[in-house]
Amino acid sequence: MPATVVVGLQFGDEGKGKIIDFLADAADVVARFNGGANAGHTIQVGQDLYAFHLLPSGVLRKRTMNLVGNGVVIDPEQLLKEIEETRARGHPVKNLLISDRAHVVMPYHRILDGLEEKLKGNLGAGTTLRGIGPAFEDKVGRFGIRMCDLIDPEVLRAKLQKIVPIKQRLIEAYGGTERLDPDALFAQEEAYGKQLAPFVTDTSAWLDAALRKRKRVLFEGAQGTHLCIDHGIYPFGTSSDCVAGAAAVGAGIGPQYLTEVVGVAKAFTSRVGAGPFPTELEGAVAEHLRERGGGEYGTTTRRPRRVGWLDLVMLRMAARVNGLTGIAVTKLDVLAGLDRVRIGVGYRTNGAAFKEFPASMRVLSQCRPVYRELKGWPDLPEEEWVRIAAKGKRALPEPARKYVAFIESQLKVPIRILSMGRSRAATIGR
Ligand code: IMP
Ligand code: MG
């Protein structure tokens, strides 16, 4: 464990929240390093379901410290709402630290997100409309407001005085009719800053000290490799880096600390939002996957997820760019009740065969998957999956075991964790 990064290998929604929660048992610290409130990490504790967007997934465990690193963009309104809701459910949320270098998502970012999406037309990613893109644009464009500014009223006022008129002009240029009120905005954000100030600190220095003391740290990635701004399906992904290397940058530590990288892959593929999706399914099998358990709807936006077969071209690339040391496969219980299941093992276009994931959207949209067909496994009630989990991998239905073994042999990375349900008990792993 010492410092383990958990990343998504597909388009997000791989079940990272559940895997982080499972691994958090052995962790002293859980740190977020990328994304923002576009993330939706679902955790089940007993019969209770929690969906976190900004709070790290270790927040329900009293002895685990939770960090929101500098690489995350923070919507103060959303974060405060989450803290309040979690407190109302009996968790004190005293185990939280927020980076003073993290950038703030402002209301104008949410407005601009909507306007940009409209103007982009078929180049729009179908964003979560949480202001993520515009907040990262401001970070890189150096128009950003950071947490250290949010909690410093003088600086906050001075920055907003400069920035708000520029954003107003941008909104108008984009055809928007929203009016920004600088005074009201300042008053609101200043109040948020006051409430969040007790959590804000130099998380990089804090984490470095913790790692020197050999604390066990779990880096909680948001989204997935194929939504990554650098390695994902561009421009149909998100605006931050979602791969393991980003954990060092986004949490403010040296890369030498990162000892393990666990990639989470769903047993099939799903995505919310627009963009090419070679193994996408329509019709009965798609409905089957989407409806089972009611889980295949975006945690953040409730949009129906697009679903398809597992895609090993995507996963091979993800294994490489993340430097995986282990894999967690989730939702084996959802990909159940089918006679036959398929796995994409390569792509073909009119002329060429592809082993590597193409960069060009034009090429990718012409790619047709080459499938390997395997036997399916029966649909089992949750209690049965829990019983199987207690016995270990050998107790899995044989076709499911073969399915997992096939993935492992293709990716050449050990599969360390299998998940067959939302509960902590429906998990096989160390
Ligand atoms: P944004 O991150 O809100 O700008 O959205 C960009 C793209 O990433 C859209 O296609 C979203 O549906 C997708 N996306 C962003 N965050 C997540 C996530 O946590 N899970 C799944 N999809 C996401
Ligand atoms: Mg999610």
GROMACS .gro file of C-alpha atoms and ligand atoms in nm:
model
  454
    1MET     CA    1   0.000   0.000   0.000
    2PRO     CA    2   0.253   0.273   0.106
    3ALA     CA    3   0.133   0.512  -0.166
    4THR     CA    4  -0.122   0.361  -0.400
    5VAL     CA    5  -0.285   0.546  -0.687
    6VAL     CA    6  -0.630   0.434  -0.799
    7VAL     CA    7  -0.731   0.543  -1.149
    8GLY     CA    8  -1.012   0.468  -1.388
    9LEU     CA    9  -0.913   0.281  -1.704
   10GLN     CA   10  -1.216   0.367  -1.914
   11PHE     CA   11  -1.454   0.665  -1.926
   12GLY     CA   12  -1.507   0.711  -1.551
   13ASP     CA   13  -1.783   0.540  -1.356
   14GLU     CA   14  -1.576   0.222  -1.331
   15GLY     CA   15  -1.668   0.184  -0.964
   16LYS     CA   16  -1.360   0.361  -0.827
   17GLY     CA   17  -1.551   0.486  -0.521
   18LYS     CA   18  -1.625   0.131  -0.414
   19ILE     CA   19  -1.264   0.016  -0.473
   20ILE     CA   20  -1.119   0.319  -0.290
   21ASP     CA   21  -1.354   0.253  -0.001
   22PHE     CA   22  -1.239  -0.111   0.003
   23LEU     CA   23  -0.870  -0.014   0.001
   24ALA     CA   24  -0.924   0.277   0.242
   25ASP     CA   25  -0.955   0.022   0.518
   26ALA     CA   26  -0.576  -0.002   0.520
   27ALA     CA   27  -0.506   0.366   0.445
   28ASP     CA   28  -0.419   0.655   0.675
   29VAL     CA   29  -0.485   0.918   0.410
   30VAL     CA   30  -0.706   0.945   0.101
   31ALA     CA   31  -0.610   1.223  -0.142
   32ARG     CA   32  -0.796   1.358  -0.444
   33PHE     CA   33  -0.565   1.502  -0.712
   34ASN     CA   34  -0.772   1.584  -1.021
   35GLY     CA   35  -1.116   1.672  -1.153
   36GLY     CA   36  -1.381   1.847  -0.951
   37ALA     CA   37  -1.750   1.814  -0.879
   38ASN     CA   38  -1.794   1.646  -1.219
   39ALA     CA   39  -1.690   1.326  -1.041
   40GLY     CA   40  -1.945   1.107  -0.871
   41HIS     CA   41  -1.809   0.840  -0.642
   42THR     CA   42  -2.068   0.602  -0.502
   43ILE     CA   43  -2.005   0.421  -0.176
   44GLN     CA   44  -2.229   0.181   0.008
   45VAL     CA   45  -2.193   0.141   0.385
   46GLY     CA   46  -2.435  -0.114   0.524
   47GLN     CA   47  -2.763  -0.017   0.359
   48ASP     CA   48  -2.663   0.348   0.317
   49LEU     CA   49  -2.559   0.489  -0.020
   50TYR     CA   50  -2.334   0.794  -0.043
   51ALA     CA   51  -2.248   0.980  -0.364
   52PHE     CA   52  -1.950   1.213  -0.328
   53HIS     CA   53  -1.844   1.467  -0.585
   54LEU     CA   54  -1.568   1.657  -0.409
   55LEU     CA   55  -1.522   1.488  -0.074
   56PRO     CA   56  -1.259   1.213  -0.088
   57SER     CA   57  -1.399   0.864  -0.039
   58GLY     CA   58  -1.229   0.807   0.296
   59VAL     CA   59  -1.431   1.078   0.468
   60LEU     CA   60  -1.666   0.831   0.636
   61ARG     CA   61  -1.375   0.666   0.819
   62LYS     CA   62  -1.285   0.861   1.132
   63ARG     CA   63  -0.919   0.767   1.146
   64THR     CA   64  -0.854   0.840   0.779
   65MET     CA   65  -0.741   1.191   0.681
   66ASN     CA   66  -0.883   1.320   0.353
   67LEU     CA   67  -0.705   1.566   0.127
   68VAL     CA   68  -0.835   1.766  -0.166
   69GLY     CA   69  -0.517   1.841  -0.355
   70ASN     CA   70  -0.403   2.135  -0.565
   71GLY     CA   71  -0.499   1.955  -0.888
   72VAL     CA   72  -0.870   1.959  -0.803
   73VAL     CA   73  -1.099   2.248  -0.895
   74ILE     CA   74  -1.332   2.322  -0.604
   75ASP     CA   75  -1.684   2.453  -0.622
   76PRO     CA   76  -1.724   2.592  -0.269
   77GLU     CA   77  -2.103   2.583  -0.279
   78GLN     CA   78  -2.104   2.216  -0.378
   79LEU     CA   79  -1.834   2.123  -0.127
   80LEU     CA   80  -2.014   2.295   0.161
   81LYS     CA   81  -2.338   2.124   0.062
   82GLU     CA   82  -2.163   1.787   0.066
   83ILE     CA   83  -2.004   1.853   0.402
   84GLU     CA   84  -2.342   1.954   0.546
   85GLU     CA   85  -2.526   1.655   0.402
   86THR     CA   86  -2.260   1.415   0.528
   87ARG     CA   87  -2.272   1.573   0.874
   88ALA     CA   88  -2.651   1.544   0.875
   89ARG     CA   89  -2.604   1.169   0.825
   90GLY     CA   90  -2.394   1.142   1.139
   91HIS     CA   91  -2.036   1.186   1.014
   92PRO     CA   92  -1.848   1.480   1.165
   93VAL     CA   93  -1.620   1.552   0.859
   94LYS     CA   94  -1.338   1.672   1.081
   95ASN     CA   95  -1.089   1.467   0.882
   96LEU     CA   96  -1.063   1.698   0.580
   97LEU     CA   97  -0.785   1.921   0.445
   98ILE     CA   98  -0.807   2.137   0.134
   99SER     CA   99  -0.510   2.265  -0.065
  100ASP     CA  100  -0.454   2.638  -0.055
  101ARG     CA  101  -0.340   2.608  -0.418
  102ALA     CA  102  -0.653   2.440  -0.552
  103HIS     CA  103  -0.850   2.654  -0.795
  104VAL     CA  104  -1.204   2.766  -0.728
  105VAL     CA  105  -1.500   2.702  -0.959
  106MET     CA  106  -1.701   3.024  -0.973
  107PRO     CA  107  -2.065   3.069  -1.079
  108TYR     CA  108  -1.946   3.228  -1.405
  109HIS     CA  109  -1.759   2.908  -1.487
  110ARG     CA  110  -2.085   2.715  -1.474
  111ILE     CA  111  -2.253   2.974  -1.697
  112LEU     CA  112  -1.965   2.963  -1.947
  113ASP     CA  113  -1.965   2.582  -1.946
  114GLY     CA  114  -2.324   2.584  -2.074
  115LEU     CA  115  -2.259   2.856  -2.332
  116GLU     CA  116  -1.941   2.693  -2.464
  117GLU     CA  117  -2.116   2.357  -2.498
  118LYS     CA  118  -2.393   2.515  -2.703
  119LEU     CA  119  -2.150   2.695  -2.933
  120LYS     CA  120  -1.930   2.389  -2.978
  121GLY     CA  121  -2.212   2.186  -3.131
  122ASN     CA  122  -2.077   1.848  -3.237
  123LEU     CA  123  -1.740   1.926  -3.076
  124GLY     CA  124  -1.905   1.946  -2.733
  125ALA     CA  125  -1.826   1.663  -2.492
  126GLY     CA  126  -2.168   1.669  -2.331
  127THR     CA  127  -2.016   1.803  -2.010
  128THR     CA  128  -2.159   1.774  -1.661
  129LEU     CA  129  -2.215   2.155  -1.672
  130ARG     CA  130  -2.028   2.188  -1.342
  131GLY     CA  131  -1.798   2.460  -1.479
  132ILE     CA  132  -1.500   2.227  -1.496
  133GLY     CA  133  -1.366   2.325  -1.840
  134PRO     CA  134  -1.387   2.702  -1.783
  135ALA     CA  135  -1.228   2.667  -1.436
  136PHE     CA  136  -0.929   2.480  -1.581
  137GLU     CA  137  -0.916   2.731  -1.869
  138ASP     CA  138  -0.880   3.006  -1.609
  139LYS     CA  139  -0.617   2.810  -1.418
  140VAL     CA  140  -0.402   2.774  -1.729
  141GLY     CA  141  -0.491   3.123  -1.855
  142ARG     CA  142  -0.396   3.266  -1.515
  143PHE     CA  143  -0.736   3.418  -1.451
  144GLY     CA  144  -0.798   3.175  -1.170
  145ILE     CA  145  -0.895   3.228  -0.808
  146ARG     CA  146  -0.730   2.983  -0.570
  147MET     CA  147  -0.840   2.868  -0.228
  148CYS     CA  148  -0.576   3.095  -0.068
  149ASP     CA  149  -0.752   3.386  -0.242
  150LEU     CA  150  -1.101   3.272  -0.147
  151ILE     CA  151  -1.014   3.290   0.221
  152ASP     CA  152  -0.847   3.632   0.189
  153PRO     CA  153  -1.127   3.888   0.140
  154GLU     CA  154  -0.897   4.169   0.027
  155VAL     CA  155  -0.735   3.962  -0.245
  156LEU     CA  156  -1.067   3.806  -0.341
  157ARG     CA  157  -1.232   4.146  -0.388
  158ALA     CA  158  -0.940   4.284  -0.588
  159LYS     CA  159  -0.928   3.980  -0.817
  160LEU     CA  160  -1.303   3.971  -0.873
  161GLN     CA  161  -1.300   4.341  -0.961
  162LYS     CA  162  -1.061   4.266  -1.247
  163ILE     CA  163  -1.200   3.931  -1.355
  164VAL     CA  164  -1.578   3.976  -1.338
  165PRO     CA  165  -1.600   4.245  -1.610
  166ILE     CA  166  -1.391   4.024  -1.839
  167LYS     CA  167  -1.621   3.727  -1.777
  168GLN     CA  168  -1.924   3.951  -1.836
  169ARG     CA  169  -1.786   4.045  -2.178
  170LEU     CA  170  -1.718   3.681  -2.252
  171ILE     CA  171  -2.073   3.581  -2.159
  172GLU     CA  172  -2.209   3.849  -2.390
  173ALA     CA  173  -1.973   3.754  -2.671
  174TYR     CA  174  -2.099   3.396  -2.639
  175GLY     CA  175  -2.457   3.520  -2.669
  176GLY     CA  176  -2.545   3.476  -2.303
  177THR     CA  177  -2.786   3.704  -2.121
  178GLU     CA  178  -2.674   3.636  -1.761
  179ARG     CA  179  -2.570   3.942  -1.560
  180LEU     CA  180  -2.290   3.909  -1.308
  181ASP     CA  181  -2.318   4.123  -0.996
  182PRO     CA  182  -1.963   4.172  -0.864
  183ASP     CA  183  -2.072   4.284  -0.517
  184ALA     CA  184  -2.318   4.000  -0.465
  185LEU     CA  185  -2.064   3.754  -0.602
  186PHE     CA  186  -1.796   3.882  -0.365
  187ALA     CA  187  -2.029   3.865  -0.065
  188GLN     CA  188  -2.131   3.509  -0.149
  189GLU     CA  189  -1.780   3.379  -0.217
  190GLU     CA  190  -1.636   3.555   0.086
  191ALA     CA  191  -1.893   3.375   0.302
  192TYR     CA  192  -1.799   3.041   0.145
  193GLY     CA  193  -1.434   3.121   0.209
  194LYS     CA  194  -1.502   3.188   0.573
  195GLN     CA  195  -1.674   2.853   0.614
  196LEU     CA  196  -1.403   2.660   0.432
  197ALA     CA  197  -1.103   2.842   0.583
  198PRO     CA  198  -1.056   2.597   0.874
  199PHE     CA  199  -0.990   2.318   0.621
  200VAL     CA  200  -0.748   2.509   0.398
  201THR     CA  201  -0.378   2.440   0.434
  202ASP     CA  202  -0.058   2.353   0.245
  203THR     CA  203  -0.160   1.993   0.171
  204SER     CA  204   0.161   1.929  -0.023
  205ALA     CA  205   0.375   1.994   0.284
  206TRP     CA  206   0.132   1.800   0.504
  207LEU     CA  207   0.137   1.499   0.270
  208ASP     CA  208   0.514   1.500   0.234
  209ALA     CA  209   0.548   1.489   0.613
  210ALA     CA  210   0.293   1.206   0.632
  211LEU     CA  211   0.476   1.003   0.366
  212ARG     CA  212   0.807   1.053   0.546
  213LYS     CA  213   0.641   0.906   0.853
  214ARG     CA  214   0.543   0.610   0.635
  215LYS     CA  215   0.173   0.681   0.647
  216ARG     CA  216  -0.023   0.479   0.395
  217VAL     CA  217  -0.176   0.704   0.131
  218LEU     CA  218  -0.441   0.628  -0.127
  219PHE     CA  219  -0.460   0.864  -0.423
  220GLU     CA  220  -0.816   0.876  -0.548
  221GLY     CA  221  -0.834   0.945  -0.920
  222ALA     CA  222  -1.148   1.094  -1.069
  223GLN     CA  223  -1.288   1.026  -1.420
  224GLY     CA  224  -1.087   0.779  -1.628
  225THR     CA  225  -0.792   0.742  -1.861
  226HIS     CA  226  -1.000   0.788  -2.175
  227LEU     CA  227  -1.142   1.115  -2.041
  228CYS     CA  228  -0.791   1.245  -1.959
  229ILE     CA  229  -0.705   1.582  -2.114
  230ASP     CA  230  -0.371   1.444  -2.240
  231HIS     CA  231  -0.439   1.078  -2.308
  232GLY     CA  232  -0.815   1.063  -2.349
  233ILE     CA  233  -1.047   1.087  -2.646
  234TYR     CA  234  -0.992   1.452  -2.733
  235PRO     CA  235  -1.199   1.674  -2.728
  236PHE     CA  236  -1.463   1.445  -2.579
  237GLY     CA  237  -1.308   1.410  -2.236
  238THR     CA  238  -1.263   1.628  -1.933
  239SER     CA  239  -1.018   1.911  -1.863
  240SER     CA  240  -0.776   1.755  -1.616
  241ASP     CA  241  -0.522   1.475  -1.624
  242CYS     CA  242  -0.677   1.150  -1.506
  243VAL     CA  243  -0.374   0.919  -1.524
  244ALA     CA  244  -0.152   0.798  -1.240
  245GLY     CA  245   0.128   1.048  -1.304
  246ALA     CA  246  -0.116   1.325  -1.224
  247ALA     CA  247  -0.130   1.203  -0.864
  248ALA     CA  248   0.217   1.344  -0.798
  249VAL     CA  249   0.146   1.679  -0.964
  250GLY     CA  250  -0.210   1.715  -0.834
  251ALA     CA  251  -0.128   1.624  -0.475
  252GLY     CA  252   0.204   1.807  -0.470
  253ILE     CA  253   0.447   1.524  -0.394
  254GLY     CA  254   0.745   1.370  -0.571
  255PRO     CA  255   0.672   1.078  -0.805
  256GLN     CA  256   0.918   0.854  -0.618
  257TYR     CA  257   0.658   0.806  -0.347
  258LEU     CA  258   0.411   0.632  -0.576
  259THR     CA  259   0.462   0.260  -0.526
  260GLU     CA  260   0.145   0.101  -0.663
  261VAL     CA  261  -0.101   0.189  -0.936
  262VAL     CA  262  -0.435   0.011  -0.932
  263GLY     CA  263  -0.649   0.059  -1.241
  264VAL     CA  264  -1.022   0.009  -1.212
  265ALA     CA  265  -1.209  -0.137  -1.509
  266LYS     CA  266  -1.573  -0.221  -1.529
  267ALA     CA  267  -1.639  -0.569  -1.673
  268PHE     CA  268  -1.795  -0.391  -1.970
  269THR     CA  269  -1.767  -0.032  -2.098
  270SER     CA  270  -1.991   0.266  -2.035
  271ARG     CA  271  -1.979   0.637  -2.086
  272VAL     CA  272  -2.191   0.944  -2.030
  273GLY     CA  273  -2.150   1.222  -2.281
  274ALA     CA  274  -2.054   1.243  -2.646
  275GLY     CA  275  -1.771   1.096  -2.853
  276PRO     CA  276  -1.667   0.783  -3.043
  277PHE     CA  277  -1.722   0.452  -2.859
  278PRO     CA  278  -1.615   0.157  -3.078
  279THR     CA  279  -1.767  -0.129  -2.876
  280GLU     CA  280  -2.094   0.056  -2.807
  281LEU     CA  281  -2.407  -0.157  -2.797
  282GLU     CA  282  -2.765  -0.079  -2.880
  283GLY     CA  283  -3.078  -0.283  -2.837
  284ALA     CA  284  -3.156  -0.563  -2.595
  285VAL     CA  285  -2.808  -0.629  -2.452
  286ALA     CA  286  -2.756  -0.255  -2.398
  287GLU     CA  287  -3.086  -0.227  -2.214
  288HIS     CA  288  -2.999  -0.535  -2.011
  289LEU     CA  289  -2.672  -0.378  -1.894
  290ARG     CA  290  -2.819  -0.033  -1.837
  291GLU     CA  291  -3.120  -0.140  -1.638
  292ARG     CA  292  -2.969  -0.409  -1.420
  293GLY     CA  293  -2.936  -0.272  -1.072
  294GLY     CA  294  -3.041   0.068  -1.204
  295GLY     CA  295  -2.677   0.166  -1.172
  296GLU     CA  296  -2.596   0.275  -1.524
  297TYR     CA  297  -2.698   0.634  -1.492
  298GLY     CA  298  -2.442   0.912  -1.437
  299THR     CA  299  -2.387   0.974  -1.065
  300THR     CA  300  -2.353   1.346  -1.121
  301THR     CA  301  -2.604   1.417  -1.396
  302ARG     CA  302  -2.837   1.112  -1.390
  303ARG     CA  303  -2.801   1.084  -1.767
  304PRO     CA  304  -2.837   0.728  -1.903
  305ARG     CA  305  -2.494   0.587  -1.965
  306ARG     CA  306  -2.403   0.456  -2.309
  307VAL     CA  307  -2.290   0.096  -2.270
  308GLY     CA  308  -2.083  -0.153  -2.470
  309TRP     CA  309  -1.858  -0.458  -2.450
  310LEU     CA  310  -1.525  -0.449  -2.274
  311ASP     CA  311  -1.258  -0.296  -2.497
  312LEU     CA  312  -0.905  -0.430  -2.457
  313VAL     CA  313  -0.758  -0.177  -2.700
  314MET     CA  314  -0.862   0.093  -2.454
  315LEU     CA  315  -0.739  -0.107  -2.157
  316ARG     CA  316  -0.401  -0.193  -2.311
  317MET     CA  317  -0.333   0.174  -2.363
  318ALA     CA  318  -0.456   0.254  -2.013
  319ALA     CA  319  -0.227  -0.012  -1.865
  320ARG     CA  320   0.066   0.151  -2.041
  321VAL     CA  321   0.006   0.521  -1.968
  322ASN     CA  322  -0.073   0.451  -1.603
  323GLY     CA  323   0.203   0.197  -1.541
  324LEU     CA  324  -0.041  -0.035  -1.369
  325THR     CA  325   0.078  -0.274  -1.101
  326GLY     CA  326  -0.269  -0.420  -1.050
  327ILE     CA  327  -0.623  -0.415  -1.182
  328ALA     CA  328  -0.962  -0.416  -1.015
  329VAL     CA  329  -1.251  -0.549  -1.225
  330THR     CA  330  -1.594  -0.432  -1.114
  331LYS     CA  331  -1.959  -0.511  -1.188
  332LEU     CA  332  -1.915  -0.877  -1.278
  333ASP     CA  333  -2.264  -0.912  -1.132
  334VAL     CA  334  -2.408  -0.666  -1.384
  335LEU     CA  335  -2.252  -0.837  -1.685
  336ALA     CA  336  -2.443  -1.153  -1.593
  337GLY     CA  337  -2.745  -1.337  -1.725
  338LEU     CA  338  -2.618  -1.335  -2.086
  339ASP     CA  339  -2.558  -1.654  -2.289
  340ARG     CA  340  -2.252  -1.516  -2.461
  341VAL     CA  341  -2.034  -1.216  -2.383
  342ARG     CA  342  -1.788  -1.040  -2.611
  343ILE     CA  343  -1.457  -0.866  -2.557
  344GLY     CA  344  -1.305  -0.625  -2.809
  345VAL     CA  345  -0.947  -0.738  -2.874
  346GLY     CA  346  -0.852  -0.509  -3.162
  347TYR     CA  347  -0.984  -0.258  -3.417
  348ARG     CA  348  -1.012  -0.277  -3.791
  349THR     CA  349  -1.086  -0.007  -4.048
  350ASN     CA  350  -1.137  -0.066  -4.422
  351GLY     CA  351  -0.771  -0.135  -4.478
  352ALA     CA  352  -0.579  -0.145  -4.156
  353ALA     CA  353  -0.576  -0.333  -3.828
  354PHE     CA  354  -0.503  -0.142  -3.507
  355LYS     CA  355  -0.343  -0.267  -3.191
  356GLU     CA  356  -0.295   0.080  -3.042
  357PHE     CA  357  -0.565   0.330  -2.968
  358PRO     CA  358  -0.568   0.593  -3.248
  359ALA     CA  359  -0.527   0.963  -3.167
  360SER     CA  360  -0.736   1.090  -3.457
  361MET     CA  361  -1.112   1.110  -3.401
  362ARG     CA  362  -1.164   1.060  -3.773
  363VAL     CA  363  -0.970   0.733  -3.764
  364LEU     CA  364  -1.128   0.624  -3.437
  365SER     CA  365  -1.480   0.677  -3.564
  366GLN     CA  366  -1.400   0.446  -3.858
  367CYS     CA  367  -1.268   0.170  -3.633
  368ARG     CA  368  -1.474  -0.146  -3.599
  369PRO     CA  369  -1.395  -0.377  -3.310
  370VAL     CA  370  -1.266  -0.729  -3.354
  371TYR     CA  371  -1.435  -0.947  -3.092
  372ARG     CA  372  -1.357  -1.258  -2.896
  373GLU     CA  373  -1.672  -1.434  -2.781
  374LEU     CA  374  -1.687  -1.613  -2.446
  375LYS     CA  375  -1.950  -1.793  -2.247
  376GLY     CA  376  -2.167  -1.584  -2.013
  377TRP     CA  377  -2.248  -1.656  -1.649
  378PRO     CA  378  -2.576  -1.669  -1.462
  379ASP     CA  379  -2.747  -1.386  -1.289
  380LEU     CA  380  -2.719  -1.438  -0.913
  381PRO     CA  381  -2.877  -1.259  -0.619
  382GLU     CA  382  -2.649  -1.030  -0.421
  383GLU     CA  383  -2.634  -1.270  -0.122
  384GLU     CA  384  -2.498  -1.536  -0.351
  385TRP     CA  385  -2.222  -1.306  -0.480
  386VAL     CA  386  -2.137  -1.221  -0.119
  387ARG     CA  387  -2.112  -1.594  -0.039
  388ILE     CA  388  -1.886  -1.644  -0.342
  389ALA     CA  389  -1.673  -1.345  -0.239
  390ALA     CA  390  -1.620  -1.493   0.106
  391LYS     CA  391  -1.488  -1.814  -0.053
  392GLY     CA  392  -1.260  -1.639  -0.304
  393LYS     CA  393  -1.190  -1.642  -0.676
  394ARG     CA  394  -1.218  -2.019  -0.715
  395ALA     CA  395  -1.586  -2.004  -0.616
  396LEU     CA  396  -1.678  -1.781  -0.912
  397PRO     CA  397  -1.891  -1.937  -1.186
  398GLU     CA  398  -1.643  -2.091  -1.429
  399PRO     CA  399  -1.726  -1.864  -1.726
  400ALA     CA  400  -1.673  -1.555  -1.509
  401ARG     CA  401  -1.339  -1.693  -1.393
  402LYS     CA  402  -1.239  -1.755  -1.755
  403TYR     CA  403  -1.350  -1.406  -1.854
  404VAL     CA  404  -1.128  -1.252  -1.587
  405ALA     CA  405  -0.837  -1.482  -1.675
  406PHE     CA  406  -0.866  -1.379  -2.040
  407ILE     CA  407  -0.843  -1.008  -1.950
  408GLU     CA  408  -0.543  -1.075  -1.729
  409SER     CA  409  -0.362  -1.271  -2.000
  410GLN     CA  410  -0.425  -0.995  -2.256
  411LEU     CA  411  -0.317  -0.705  -2.036
  412LYS     CA  412  -0.034  -0.885  -1.858
  413VAL     CA  413  -0.119  -0.709  -1.533
  414PRO     CA  414  -0.240  -0.906  -1.230
  415ILE     CA  415  -0.606  -0.867  -1.146
  416ARG     CA  416  -0.603  -0.804  -0.773
  417ILE     CA  417  -0.961  -0.715  -0.691
  418LEU     CA  418  -1.296  -0.839  -0.821
  419SER     CA  419  -1.620  -0.668  -0.735
  420MET     CA  420  -1.960  -0.830  -0.772
  421GLY     CA  421  -2.187  -0.579  -0.601
  422ARG     CA  422  -2.196  -0.247  -0.425
  423SER     CA  423  -2.146  -0.376  -0.073
  424ARG     CA  424  -1.804  -0.409   0.081
  425ALA     CA  425  -1.873  -0.781   0.131
  426ALA     CA  426  -1.921  -0.847  -0.241
  427THR     CA  427  -1.551  -0.803  -0.308
  428ILE     CA  428  -1.265  -1.047  -0.364
  429GLY     CA  429  -0.919  -0.908  -0.301
  430ARG     CA  430  -0.635  -0.873  -0.062
  431IMP     P1  431  -1.676   1.780  -1.779
  431IMP     O1  432  -1.570   1.711  -1.703
  431IMP     O2  433  -1.797   1.817  -1.696
  431IMP     O3  434  -1.623   1.898  -1.856
  431IMP     O4  435  -1.732   1.678  -1.888
  431IMP     C1  436  -1.651   1.635  -1.998
  431IMP     C2  437  -1.682   1.491  -2.036
  431IMP     O5  438  -1.639   1.405  -1.933
  431IMP     C3  439  -1.830   1.462  -2.053
  431IMP     O6  440  -1.844   1.366  -2.157
  431IMP     C4  441  -1.872   1.404  -1.919
  431IMP     O7  442  -1.985   1.320  -1.931
  431IMP     C5  443  -1.747   1.327  -1.883
  431IMP     N1  444  -1.725   1.313  -1.736
  431IMP     C6  445  -1.672   1.405  -1.653
  431IMP     N2  446  -1.662   1.358  -1.528
  431IMP     C7  447  -1.708   1.233  -1.531
  431IMP     C8  448  -1.717   1.129  -1.431
  431IMP     O8  449  -1.681   1.145  -1.315
  431IMP     N3  450  -1.769   1.010  -1.473
  431IMP     C9  451  -1.807   0.990  -1.602
  431IMP     N4  452  -1.798   1.082  -1.698
  431IMP    C10  453  -1.748   1.203  -1.663
  432MG      MG  454  -1.876   0.832  -1.139
   0.00000   0.00000   0.00000
